[in-house]
Amino acid sequence: MSGHISSICSHSPHLCFPAHLHTWLQSSSVPLQIQVQTALDSIGDKDLEGPESPKVFTGVTGTGTGGVTGVTGTGTGSVYLGFDFSTQQLKVLAIDGNLNVLHQNNVQFDSELPEFRTQGGVHIQPDGLTVTSPVLMWVKALDLLLDKMKRAGFDFSRVRALSGSGQQHGSVFWKRGASETLRDLDPEQSLNQLLQHSFSVSDSPVWMDSSSSRQCADLQSAAGGAQSLAEITGSRAYERFTGNQIAKLLQSRPDQYQDSERISLVSSFAASLFLGGYASIDYSDGSGMNLLDIRSRTWSKICLEATAPHLDQLLGEPQPSTAVLGRISPYFVRRFGFSESCSVVAFTGDNPASLAGMRLQQGDIAVSLGTSDTVFLWIEEPRPALEGHIFCNPVDWQQYMALLCFKNGSLTRERIRNECAGASWEVFSAALKETPLGNHGNIGLYFDTMEITPPAVGLHRFNHLDTKVSSLSPQVEVRALVEGQFLSRRLHAERLGYSIIPGTRVLATGGASSNKEILQVLSDVFNAPVYTIDLSNSACLGSAYRALHGLRAESGVSFSDVVKNATKPKLAANPHATAQEVYDPMLKRFARLEERVLQESRP
């Protein structure tokens, strides 16, 4: 969740950002890693089927064809809420025990809370590196969202449990005395009124911030290097990761650090509002801080000591992502009519919540084919690397998940389509269909712009003898591109600990997931069936699923059992019988050639 070239509006899925973010993200002041991370984090951030627009759904049924029914006082049965505190909006989704969607609603920060003067939900400071969001904007958005639901006739008394997600890496600094304020909230006043003086830092650093390079270097040095830090925390040091932002605050504004009694992630901050007390950071979102030891699932002493004094006390003990944190605050019972028995399940990051919304299982891999190609992995034995991120799994605390982002995605596919297929997807697809698996041994690595996974640039074509060639025939070029992209996805997934097992599914979404021949190559390269899925509101939906699962997890019920009756993904392709014998050895060749490209590009 949890974070790249997010500035570009992906052709489909639409990873759409306001115009000022396009300019900012393409400026030289924004590090490549932040550019690529934008696409990664936007997966859990917004509806991927189109640009965000102020939409209010007051009771869409599970099938989407039952009209406006809502969750009103006349209904019966338990309801489960999932919230998503994302970059540009706050969303909510309600499901019943049969996983039918009953209600959706949202608040757009820029348009509905204009007094905070955000663009794309953030403030970009003059240095182009520091990016923040007003904490009280998130608070007021929750006021507004719950008021909208109330006006729509939503029956809060039926909510048995709620959970949620937040944009990953962002931090909230609670001021001394805020815990008492949270505990004694007056239901006659709004949260925004009550919490005006509860934060020592009014503008929270968010995942788009890239101003903590010095702190990253210090942390990696203390941990024994980038790889050593990745072995502990699942990722090398990143500017947006929370620990480095905390270190920067301590060094630049020590008074504000000293005035803080608790530090939350955006996810645990949101959970704290509902609890009326400080919520624990969950293992999964905590994995995006460069502070949590992902194997012991405790704060790393090395990382804490390198970051700030007494930090363990400010963070509190992390908890499993499935934990029931407690009952809802009396404030919400009296102001909105929630049941006193409504449980608050740990909130997590938006990327982990999306994994839950996609219902990934052990051995599954999800590939979002957009401007950037993003890969979600379920893994059992993690092998942290300098590329990608490993988090604790949000639905099974003994497992892991990983994220990879590849910058050269749909724009590169479109360029090759234009050059080799007359700008026609039909001709492009025919080329894939008419060329053999393995492409007669021809392999291509296509990096139109500086790639992040791996860090390379340029066009590199090789024939069956591994000799570099300057060109390939149009049809061979098309297959070389698509095979090369998917071999790269598989290679880097396996390097993080992913392995294809019996029952593995590849779940595809995004613009290219509508192209049957592209999906056939994906299926062949992974030697697994490919299914298509819709990522719309996946973080919200995953949070609602997690609210339901949280109540059952303590009795040993698995997440997959809880969501087994959800709409199944659609089978799109099965691998050819010869796929494994073609692509297993080809993957080894590809790894050697990629390393050769990296060696040649080093000074």
Coordinates of C-alpha atoms in Angstrom, one line a residue:
M1 CA 0.0 0.0 0.0
S2 CA 0.8 0.7 0.1
G3 CA 3.5 4.1 -3.9
H4 CA 6.9 5.9 -10.4
I5 CA 5.2 7.8 -13.2
S6 CA 2.0 8.5 -11.6
S7 CA 1.9 11.9 -13.3
I8 CA 0.8 10.4 -16.6
C9 CA -2.9 9.7 -17.0
S10 CA -2.8 6.0 -17.8
H11 CA -4.8 5.2 -20.8
S12 CA -6.6 2.4 -19.0
P13 CA -6.6 2.1 -16.1
H14 CA -6.8 5.8 -15.7
L15 CA -4.3 6.8 -13.0
C16 CA -5.4 10.4 -13.3
F17 CA -3.8 13.2 -11.5
P18 CA -4.5 17.0 -11.7
A19 CA -2.6 19.0 -14.2
H20 CA -0.2 20.6 -11.6
L21 CA 0.9 17.1 -10.6
H22 CA 1.7 16.2 -14.1
T23 CA 4.1 19.1 -14.3
W24 CA 5.5 18.5 -10.8
L25 CA 6.1 14.8 -11.4
Q26 CA 7.9 15.3 -14.7
S27 CA 10.2 18.0 -13.2
S28 CA 13.8 17.3 -12.6
S29 CA 13.4 17.9 -8.9
V30 CA 11.3 14.8 -8.4
P31 CA 13.4 11.7 -8.0
L32 CA 12.6 8.8 -10.4
Q33 CA 11.6 6.6 -7.5
I34 CA 8.9 9.0 -6.5
Q35 CA 7.6 9.3 -10.1
V36 CA 7.3 5.5 -10.4
Q37 CA 5.8 5.2 -6.9
T38 CA 3.0 7.4 -7.8
A39 CA 1.5 4.8 -10.1
L40 CA 2.0 2.1 -7.5
D41 CA 0.2 3.9 -4.7
S42 CA -2.6 5.1 -7.0
I43 CA -3.7 1.5 -7.4
G44 CA -5.3 1.6 -4.0
D45 CA -6.0 5.3 -4.3
K46 CA -8.8 5.6 -6.7
D47 CA -11.2 4.0 -9.1
L48 CA -9.0 2.6 -11.8
E49 CA -11.8 2.5 -14.4
G50 CA -11.8 6.2 -15.0
P51 CA -11.0 9.7 -13.7
E52 CA -12.3 10.5 -10.3
S53 CA -15.5 12.5 -10.2
P54 CA -17.8 13.3 -7.4
K55 CA -20.1 10.3 -7.3
V56 CA -22.5 9.3 -4.6
F57 CA -24.0 5.9 -4.6
T58 CA -26.8 5.5 -2.1
G59 CA -27.5 1.8 -2.1
V60 CA -26.1 0.0 -5.1
T61 CA -26.9 -3.7 -4.8
G62 CA -24.3 -6.4 -5.2
T63 CA -25.1 -6.9 -8.8
G64 CA -25.4 -3.3 -9.6
T65 CA -28.9 -3.8 -11.2
G66 CA -31.2 -3.6 -8.2
G67 CA -31.7 0.2 -8.1
V68 CA -31.2 2.4 -5.1
T69 CA -32.0 0.4 -1.9
G70 CA -29.6 1.8 0.6
V71 CA -29.2 0.6 4.2
T72 CA -32.1 2.2 5.8
G73 CA -34.0 1.6 9.1
T74 CA -36.3 -0.9 7.4
G75 CA -33.5 -3.3 6.6
T76 CA -32.3 -6.2 8.7
G77 CA -29.0 -8.1 9.0
S78 CA -25.4 -7.1 9.8
V79 CA -23.5 -4.6 7.7
Y80 CA -19.7 -4.1 7.4
L81 CA -18.1 -0.8 6.5
G82 CA -14.8 -0.2 4.7
F83 CA -13.3 3.3 4.5
D84 CA -10.4 4.5 2.3
F85 CA -8.5 7.6 3.3
S86 CA -6.7 8.1 0.0
T87 CA -4.8 11.0 -1.5
Q88 CA -7.6 12.8 -3.3
Q89 CA -10.7 11.6 -1.5
L90 CA -12.3 9.7 1.4
K91 CA -14.5 6.8 0.3
V92 CA -16.7 4.4 2.1
L93 CA -18.4 1.1 1.0
A94 CA -20.9 -1.1 2.9
I95 CA -21.5 -4.8 2.4
D96 CA -23.8 -7.3 4.0
G97 CA -22.8 -10.8 5.3
N98 CA -23.3 -12.2 1.8
L99 CA -20.7 -9.7 0.4
N100 CA -23.3 -7.7 -1.5
V101 CA -22.4 -4.0 -1.9
L102 CA -25.2 -2.0 -0.3
H103 CA -23.9 1.6 -0.2
Q104 CA -21.0 3.7 -1.5
N105 CA -20.2 7.3 -0.9
N106 CA -17.2 9.7 -1.0
V107 CA -15.9 13.1 -0.3
Q108 CA -13.6 14.8 -2.8
F109 CA -11.0 16.9 -1.0
D110 CA -10.3 19.6 -3.5
S111 CA -13.9 20.4 -4.6
E112 CA -15.8 19.7 -1.4
L113 CA -13.3 21.1 1.1
P114 CA -11.9 24.0 -0.8
E115 CA -10.9 25.9 2.3
F116 CA -7.9 23.7 2.7
R117 CA -6.6 24.8 -0.8
T118 CA -5.2 21.4 -1.8
Q119 CA -4.6 20.4 -5.4
G120 CA -4.9 16.6 -5.8
G121 CA -5.4 16.4 -2.1
V122 CA -1.9 17.8 -1.3
H123 CA 0.2 20.9 -0.9
I124 CA 3.5 20.8 -2.9
Q125 CA 6.0 23.1 -1.2
P126 CA 8.2 25.5 -3.2
D127 CA 11.2 23.1 -3.0
G128 CA 9.2 20.6 -5.1
L129 CA 10.3 17.9 -2.7
T130 CA 8.2 18.5 0.3
V131 CA 4.6 17.3 -0.1
T132 CA 2.0 17.4 2.7
S133 CA -1.7 17.2 3.4
P134 CA -3.7 19.0 6.2
V135 CA -4.6 16.6 8.9
L136 CA -7.8 18.5 9.7
M137 CA -8.9 18.1 6.1
W138 CA -9.1 14.3 6.7
V139 CA -10.9 14.9 9.9
K140 CA -13.5 17.2 8.4
A141 CA -13.9 14.8 5.4
L142 CA -15.0 12.1 7.8
D143 CA -17.5 14.5 9.4
L144 CA -18.9 15.3 5.9
L145 CA -18.9 11.7 4.7
L146 CA -20.9 10.4 7.8
D147 CA -23.3 13.4 7.4
K148 CA -23.8 12.4 3.8
M149 CA -24.6 8.8 4.8
K150 CA -27.0 10.0 7.5
R151 CA -28.9 12.2 5.0
A152 CA -29.1 9.3 2.6
G153 CA -30.9 7.3 5.2
F154 CA -28.0 4.9 6.1
D155 CA -28.8 2.9 9.2
F156 CA -25.6 2.9 11.3
S157 CA -27.2 0.7 13.9
R158 CA -26.8 -2.3 11.6
V159 CA -23.0 -1.9 11.3
R160 CA -21.4 -4.8 13.2
A161 CA -17.8 -4.0 12.3
L162 CA -15.8 -1.5 10.4
S163 CA -12.2 -1.2 9.0
G164 CA -10.4 0.9 6.6
S165 CA -7.2 1.9 4.7
G166 CA -5.1 4.9 4.3
Q167 CA -2.6 6.1 1.8
Q168 CA 0.7 4.4 2.8
H169 CA 3.6 6.0 4.5
G170 CA 1.9 9.3 5.6
S171 CA 2.3 10.2 9.3
V172 CA 0.1 12.0 11.8
F173 CA 1.6 13.5 14.9
W174 CA -0.8 13.8 17.9
K175 CA -0.1 16.6 20.3
R176 CA 0.3 16.1 24.1
G177 CA -3.1 15.8 25.6
A178 CA -4.9 14.6 22.4
S179 CA -5.6 11.2 24.0
E180 CA -7.9 12.9 26.6
T181 CA -9.6 14.9 23.8
L182 CA -10.2 11.7 21.8
R183 CA -11.6 9.9 24.9
D184 CA -14.1 12.7 25.8
L185 CA -15.5 13.7 22.4
D186 CA -18.7 15.7 22.7
P187 CA -21.4 14.3 20.3
E188 CA -22.9 17.7 19.9
Q189 CA -19.9 19.0 18.0
S190 CA -18.1 17.9 14.9
L191 CA -14.7 16.1 15.0
N192 CA -13.2 19.0 13.1
Q193 CA -14.3 21.4 15.9
L194 CA -13.2 19.0 18.7
L195 CA -9.7 18.2 17.3
Q196 CA -8.6 21.7 16.2
H197 CA -5.7 21.6 18.7
S198 CA -4.9 17.9 18.8
F199 CA -2.0 17.8 16.3
S200 CA 1.6 18.9 16.8
V201 CA 2.2 18.9 13.1
S202 CA -0.7 20.4 11.1
D203 CA 0.4 19.3 7.7
S204 CA 1.3 15.7 7.5
P205 CA 4.1 14.4 5.2
V206 CA 2.6 12.1 2.7
W207 CA 3.9 9.4 0.3
M208 CA 4.7 11.9 -2.5
D209 CA 7.3 13.6 -0.3
S210 CA 10.9 13.1 -1.3
S211 CA 12.7 15.5 1.0
S212 CA 14.4 13.1 3.4
S213 CA 17.3 11.8 1.3
R214 CA 19.9 12.6 4.0
Q215 CA 17.8 10.7 6.6
C216 CA 17.6 7.7 4.2
A217 CA 21.4 7.7 3.9
D218 CA 21.8 7.8 7.7
L219 CA 19.4 5.0 8.2
Q220 CA 21.0 2.7 5.7
S221 CA 24.4 3.4 7.2
A222 CA 23.2 2.5 10.6
A223 CA 21.6 -0.7 9.3
G224 CA 24.8 -1.8 7.5
G225 CA 23.8 -0.8 4.0
A226 CA 20.7 -0.8 1.7
Q227 CA 20.5 -4.6 1.4
S228 CA 20.8 -5.0 5.2
L229 CA 18.0 -2.6 5.8
A230 CA 15.9 -4.4 3.2
E231 CA 16.5 -7.7 5.0
I232 CA 15.1 -6.1 8.2
T233 CA 12.3 -4.0 7.0
G234 CA 11.4 -5.4 3.6
S235 CA 12.6 -2.3 1.6
R236 CA 15.7 -0.3 1.3
A237 CA 15.4 3.3 2.5
Y238 CA 12.9 5.4 0.7
E239 CA 12.3 9.1 1.2
R240 CA 8.5 8.7 1.6
F241 CA 8.8 6.0 4.2
T242 CA 7.6 7.1 7.6
G243 CA 10.7 6.5 9.6
N244 CA 12.8 8.8 7.5
Q245 CA 10.1 11.5 7.7
I246 CA 10.1 11.2 11.5
A247 CA 13.9 11.6 11.5
K248 CA 13.6 14.7 9.3
L249 CA 11.0 16.2 11.7
L250 CA 13.2 15.6 14.7
Q251 CA 16.2 17.3 13.0
S252 CA 14.4 20.2 11.4
R253 CA 11.6 20.9 14.0
P254 CA 12.6 19.3 17.3
D255 CA 10.0 21.3 19.2
Q256 CA 7.1 19.7 17.3
Y257 CA 8.6 16.2 17.8
Q258 CA 8.9 16.8 21.5
D259 CA 5.3 18.0 21.7
S260 CA 4.0 14.8 20.2
E261 CA 2.6 12.0 22.4
R262 CA 1.8 9.6 19.6
I263 CA 2.8 9.1 16.0
S264 CA 0.2 7.3 13.7
L265 CA 0.1 6.3 10.1
V266 CA -2.8 7.7 8.1
S267 CA -4.5 4.3 8.6
S268 CA -4.0 4.1 12.4
F269 CA -4.9 7.8 12.7
A270 CA -8.3 7.0 11.0
A271 CA -8.9 4.0 13.2
S272 CA -8.1 6.2 16.3
L273 CA -10.9 8.5 15.4
F274 CA -13.4 5.7 15.5
L275 CA -11.9 4.1 18.6
G276 CA -11.8 7.3 20.6
G277 CA -8.2 6.3 21.6
Y278 CA -4.9 5.6 19.9
A279 CA -5.1 2.7 17.5
S280 CA -2.2 0.3 17.0
I281 CA -0.3 0.4 13.7
D282 CA -0.9 -2.9 11.9
Y283 CA 1.8 -5.2 10.7
S284 CA 1.1 -4.7 7.0
D285 CA 1.0 -0.9 6.9
G286 CA 3.8 -0.8 9.5
S287 CA 6.0 -2.6 6.9
G288 CA 6.1 0.6 4.9
M289 CA 8.0 2.6 7.5
N290 CA 11.6 1.3 7.3
L291 CA 11.1 0.6 11.0
L292 CA 9.4 -2.7 11.4
D293 CA 11.3 -6.0 11.4
I294 CA 9.0 -7.9 9.0
R295 CA 10.1 -11.3 10.4
S296 CA 9.7 -10.7 14.1
R297 CA 6.9 -8.2 13.5
T298 CA 8.3 -5.9 16.1
W299 CA 10.0 -2.6 15.8
S300 CA 13.6 -2.9 14.8
K301 CA 15.8 -1.6 17.6
I302 CA 18.5 -0.7 15.1
C303 CA 16.1 1.3 13.0
L304 CA 14.4 3.0 16.0
E305 CA 17.7 4.1 17.5
A306 CA 18.9 5.5 14.2
T307 CA 15.6 7.5 13.7
A308 CA 14.6 9.2 16.9
P309 CA 14.7 8.8 20.8
H310 CA 11.9 7.0 22.6
L311 CA 10.3 6.2 19.3
D312 CA 8.9 2.9 20.5
Q313 CA 6.7 4.7 23.0
L314 CA 5.4 7.1 20.4
L315 CA 4.5 4.3 18.0
G316 CA 3.0 1.9 20.4
E317 CA 3.0 -1.9 19.9
P318 CA 2.1 -3.1 16.4
Q319 CA -0.8 -5.5 16.0
P320 CA -1.9 -8.1 13.4
S321 CA -3.8 -6.6 10.6
T322 CA -6.8 -8.9 11.5
A323 CA -6.9 -7.6 15.1
V324 CA -10.2 -6.3 16.6
L325 CA -8.9 -3.1 18.3
G326 CA -12.0 -2.5 20.4
R327 CA -15.6 -1.1 20.3
I328 CA -16.5 2.1 18.5
S329 CA -16.3 5.3 20.5
P330 CA -19.5 6.4 22.3
Y331 CA -19.2 9.6 20.2
F332 CA -20.3 7.8 17.1
V333 CA -23.0 5.9 19.0
R334 CA -24.6 9.1 20.1
R335 CA -24.0 11.3 17.1
F336 CA -24.8 8.8 14.3
G337 CA -26.6 5.9 15.9
F338 CA -23.9 3.2 15.7
S339 CA -24.4 0.2 17.9
E340 CA -22.4 0.2 21.0
S341 CA -21.2 -3.3 20.0
C342 CA -19.8 -2.2 16.7
S343 CA -16.2 -3.4 16.4
V344 CA -13.2 -1.5 15.0
V345 CA -10.9 -3.9 13.1
A346 CA -7.3 -2.7 12.5
F347 CA -6.9 -0.3 9.5
T348 CA -4.1 -0.9 7.0
G349 CA -2.5 0.7 4.0
D350 CA -4.3 1.1 0.7
N351 CA -2.1 -1.3 -1.2
P352 CA -2.5 -4.1 1.4
A353 CA -6.3 -3.4 1.4
S354 CA -6.3 -3.7 -2.3
L355 CA -4.7 -7.1 -2.0
A356 CA -7.6 -8.0 0.2
G357 CA -10.1 -6.5 -2.2
M358 CA -8.6 -8.5 -5.1
R359 CA -8.9 -11.6 -2.9
L360 CA -5.4 -12.8 -3.6
Q361 CA -4.6 -16.3 -2.3
Q362 CA -1.3 -18.1 -1.7
G363 CA 0.5 -18.4 -5.0
D364 CA -1.5 -15.8 -6.8
I365 CA -0.1 -12.8 -8.6
A366 CA -2.0 -9.7 -9.7
V367 CA -0.7 -7.6 -12.6
S368 CA -2.1 -4.2 -13.3
L369 CA -1.3 -3.3 -16.9
G370 CA -1.4 0.5 -17.0
T371 CA 1.0 3.3 -17.8
S372 CA 3.1 1.6 -15.2
D373 CA 2.7 -2.1 -14.8
T374 CA 2.2 -2.9 -11.1
V375 CA 2.6 -6.4 -9.7
F376 CA 1.0 -7.6 -6.4
L377 CA 2.4 -10.9 -5.0
W378 CA 1.3 -13.3 -2.2
I379 CA 4.5 -14.8 -0.9
E380 CA 5.4 -17.2 1.9
E381 CA 9.2 -17.0 2.1
P382 CA 10.3 -13.4 1.4
R383 CA 13.6 -12.5 -0.1
P384 CA 14.0 -8.7 0.2
A385 CA 15.9 -7.0 -2.5
L386 CA 16.9 -3.4 -3.5
E387 CA 13.9 -3.3 -5.9
G388 CA 10.3 -3.7 -4.8
H389 CA 8.7 -3.8 -1.4
I390 CA 7.8 -6.7 1.0
F391 CA 5.1 -6.2 3.5
C392 CA 3.5 -8.4 6.1
N393 CA 0.3 -9.9 4.6
P394 CA -2.9 -8.0 5.6
V395 CA -5.2 -11.1 5.7
D396 CA -2.8 -13.8 7.0
W397 CA -0.2 -12.4 9.5
Q398 CA 2.1 -15.4 9.0
Q399 CA 2.4 -14.7 5.2
Y400 CA 3.8 -11.8 3.2
M401 CA 2.9 -9.7 0.2
A402 CA 5.1 -7.8 -2.2
L403 CA 4.8 -4.9 -4.6
L404 CA 6.8 -4.2 -7.8
C405 CA 6.3 -1.4 -10.2
F406 CA 7.7 -1.3 -13.8
K407 CA 7.7 2.2 -15.3
N408 CA 7.7 1.2 -19.0
G409 CA 4.2 -0.3 -19.4
S410 CA 1.4 0.7 -21.7
L411 CA 3.2 3.7 -23.3
T412 CA 5.9 1.4 -24.5
R413 CA 3.3 -1.2 -25.8
E414 CA 1.6 1.6 -27.7
R415 CA 4.8 2.9 -29.2
I416 CA 5.6 -0.6 -30.6
R417 CA 2.0 -0.9 -31.8
N418 CA 2.4 2.3 -33.7
E419 CA 5.8 1.5 -35.2
C420 CA 5.3 -2.3 -35.9
A421 CA 1.5 -2.7 -36.2
G422 CA 0.3 0.4 -38.1
A423 CA -1.2 1.8 -34.8
S424 CA -3.7 -1.1 -34.8
W425 CA -4.3 -3.3 -31.8
E426 CA -5.8 -5.9 -34.2
V427 CA -2.6 -6.1 -36.1
F428 CA -0.6 -6.1 -32.9
S429 CA -2.7 -9.0 -31.6
A430 CA -2.4 -10.9 -34.9
A431 CA 1.4 -10.6 -34.6
L432 CA 1.3 -12.3 -31.2
K433 CA -1.0 -15.0 -32.5
E434 CA 1.1 -15.7 -35.6
T435 CA 4.5 -15.9 -33.9
P436 CA 5.6 -19.0 -31.8
L437 CA 6.1 -19.2 -28.1
G438 CA 9.7 -18.3 -27.4
N439 CA 9.8 -16.1 -30.5
H440 CA 12.5 -18.3 -32.2
G441 CA 14.9 -17.3 -29.4
N442 CA 14.7 -13.5 -29.9
I443 CA 14.5 -11.5 -26.7
G444 CA 14.0 -7.8 -26.2
L445 CA 14.3 -5.4 -23.2
Y446 CA 12.5 -2.2 -23.9
F447 CA 13.1 0.8 -21.6
D448 CA 11.9 3.9 -23.3
T449 CA 12.5 5.9 -20.1
M450 CA 14.7 5.1 -17.1
E451 CA 13.3 2.0 -15.6
I452 CA 13.1 1.3 -11.9
T453 CA 12.9 -2.5 -12.0
P454 CA 15.7 -2.9 -13.0
P455 CA 17.4 0.5 -13.2
A456 CA 18.2 0.6 -16.9
V457 CA 17.3 2.6 -20.0
G458 CA 17.4 2.0 -23.8
L459 CA 16.3 -0.7 -26.3
H460 CA 18.2 -4.0 -26.2
R461 CA 17.4 -6.7 -28.7
F462 CA 19.1 -10.1 -28.8
N463 CA 18.9 -13.0 -31.3
H464 CA 18.8 -16.7 -30.4
L465 CA 22.6 -16.7 -30.0
D466 CA 22.4 -13.8 -27.4
T467 CA 24.0 -11.5 -30.0
K468 CA 22.8 -7.9 -29.8
V469 CA 20.9 -6.9 -33.0
S470 CA 19.8 -3.4 -34.1
S471 CA 16.3 -4.5 -35.3
L472 CA 13.8 -7.2 -35.6
S473 CA 11.0 -7.8 -38.0
P474 CA 7.7 -6.1 -37.0
Q475 CA 5.9 -9.3 -35.9
V476 CA 9.0 -10.6 -34.0
E477 CA 9.4 -7.2 -32.4
V478 CA 5.8 -7.2 -31.1
R479 CA 6.3 -10.6 -29.4
A480 CA 9.8 -9.7 -28.2
L481 CA 8.3 -6.7 -26.4
V482 CA 5.4 -8.5 -24.7
E483 CA 7.4 -11.7 -23.8
G484 CA 10.2 -9.5 -22.5
Q485 CA 7.9 -7.5 -20.3
F486 CA 6.3 -10.5 -18.8
L487 CA 9.6 -12.4 -18.4
S488 CA 10.8 -9.3 -16.4
R489 CA 7.7 -9.3 -14.2
R490 CA 8.2 -13.0 -13.4
L491 CA 11.9 -12.7 -12.9
H492 CA 11.7 -9.9 -10.4
A493 CA 8.7 -11.5 -8.6
E494 CA 10.6 -14.7 -8.1
R495 CA 13.6 -12.8 -6.8
L496 CA 11.4 -11.4 -4.0
G497 CA 10.4 -15.0 -3.1
Y498 CA 7.4 -15.6 -5.3
S499 CA 7.0 -19.1 -6.7
I500 CA 4.4 -20.6 -9.0
I501 CA 2.6 -23.4 -7.3
P502 CA -0.3 -25.7 -8.3
G503 CA -3.4 -23.6 -8.3
T504 CA -1.5 -20.3 -9.0
R505 CA -3.7 -17.7 -10.7
V506 CA -2.6 -14.6 -12.5
L507 CA -5.2 -11.8 -12.0
A508 CA -5.0 -9.1 -14.7
T509 CA -6.5 -5.7 -14.7
G510 CA -5.9 -2.4 -16.6
G511 CA -6.2 -1.4 -20.2
A512 CA -4.2 -4.3 -21.7
S513 CA -6.3 -6.8 -19.8
S514 CA -8.9 -6.5 -22.5
N515 CA -6.5 -7.8 -25.1
K516 CA -6.8 -11.6 -25.3
E517 CA -3.5 -12.2 -27.1
I518 CA -1.5 -10.2 -24.6
L519 CA -3.1 -12.2 -21.8
Q520 CA -2.3 -15.4 -23.6
V521 CA 1.4 -14.5 -23.5
L522 CA 1.1 -13.6 -19.8
S523 CA -0.5 -17.0 -19.2
D524 CA 2.2 -18.8 -21.1
V525 CA 5.1 -17.0 -19.4
F526 CA 3.8 -17.7 -15.9
N527 CA 2.4 -21.2 -17.0
A528 CA -0.8 -20.4 -15.1
P529 CA -4.4 -19.4 -16.0
V530 CA -5.1 -15.7 -16.3
Y531 CA -8.3 -14.2 -14.9
T532 CA -9.5 -10.6 -15.4
I533 CA -10.6 -8.5 -12.4
D534 CA -12.0 -5.1 -11.8
L535 CA -9.9 -3.0 -9.4
S536 CA -12.6 -0.3 -8.8
N537 CA -12.7 0.6 -5.2
S538 CA -10.5 -2.4 -4.3
A539 CA -9.1 -0.7 -1.2
C540 CA -12.6 0.1 0.1
L541 CA -14.0 -3.3 -0.7
G542 CA -10.9 -5.0 0.8
S543 CA -11.5 -3.0 4.0
A544 CA -15.1 -4.0 4.2
Y545 CA -14.1 -7.7 3.7
R546 CA -11.4 -7.2 6.4
A547 CA -14.0 -5.8 8.8
L548 CA -16.1 -9.0 8.3
H549 CA -13.0 -11.3 8.5
G550 CA -11.8 -9.5 11.7
L551 CA -14.7 -10.8 13.6
R552 CA -14.1 -14.4 12.5
A553 CA -10.3 -14.5 12.4
E554 CA -9.9 -15.1 16.2
S555 CA -11.8 -18.4 15.8
G556 CA -9.4 -19.5 13.0
V557 CA -11.6 -18.8 10.0
S558 CA -9.4 -17.9 7.0
F559 CA -9.9 -14.8 4.9
S560 CA -10.5 -17.0 1.8
D561 CA -13.4 -18.8 3.6
V562 CA -15.0 -15.4 4.4
V563 CA -14.9 -14.1 0.8
K564 CA -15.5 -17.5 -1.0
N565 CA -18.9 -16.4 -2.2
A566 CA -17.7 -13.1 -3.8
T567 CA -18.0 -12.7 -7.5
K568 CA -15.4 -14.9 -9.2
P569 CA -12.8 -13.4 -11.6
K570 CA -13.4 -14.2 -15.3
L571 CA -11.1 -16.8 -16.9
A572 CA -9.3 -15.2 -19.9
A573 CA -6.5 -17.6 -20.9
N574 CA -5.0 -20.9 -20.1
P575 CA -1.3 -21.7 -20.8
H576 CA -0.3 -23.8 -23.8
A577 CA 0.9 -27.3 -23.1
T578 CA 4.4 -26.4 -24.1
A579 CA 4.7 -23.1 -22.2
Q580 CA 6.7 -24.4 -19.3
E581 CA 9.4 -26.1 -21.4
V582 CA 9.7 -22.9 -23.5
Y583 CA 9.7 -20.3 -20.8
D584 CA 11.6 -21.9 -17.9
P585 CA 14.9 -21.9 -19.8
M586 CA 14.0 -18.6 -21.5
L587 CA 13.7 -17.0 -18.1
K588 CA 17.2 -18.0 -17.2
R589 CA 18.5 -16.5 -20.5
F590 CA 16.5 -13.4 -19.8
A591 CA 18.1 -13.0 -16.4
R592 CA 21.6 -13.3 -17.9
L593 CA 20.8 -10.8 -20.6
E594 CA 19.3 -8.3 -18.2
E595 CA 22.4 -8.5 -16.0
R596 CA 24.5 -7.9 -19.1
V597 CA 22.5 -4.8 -20.0
L598 CA 23.0 -3.5 -16.4
Q599 CA 26.7 -4.2 -16.5
E600 CA 27.1 -2.4 -19.9
S601 CA 25.2 0.6 -18.6
R602 CA 27.3 1.1 -15.5
P603 CA 30.1 3.6 -15.8

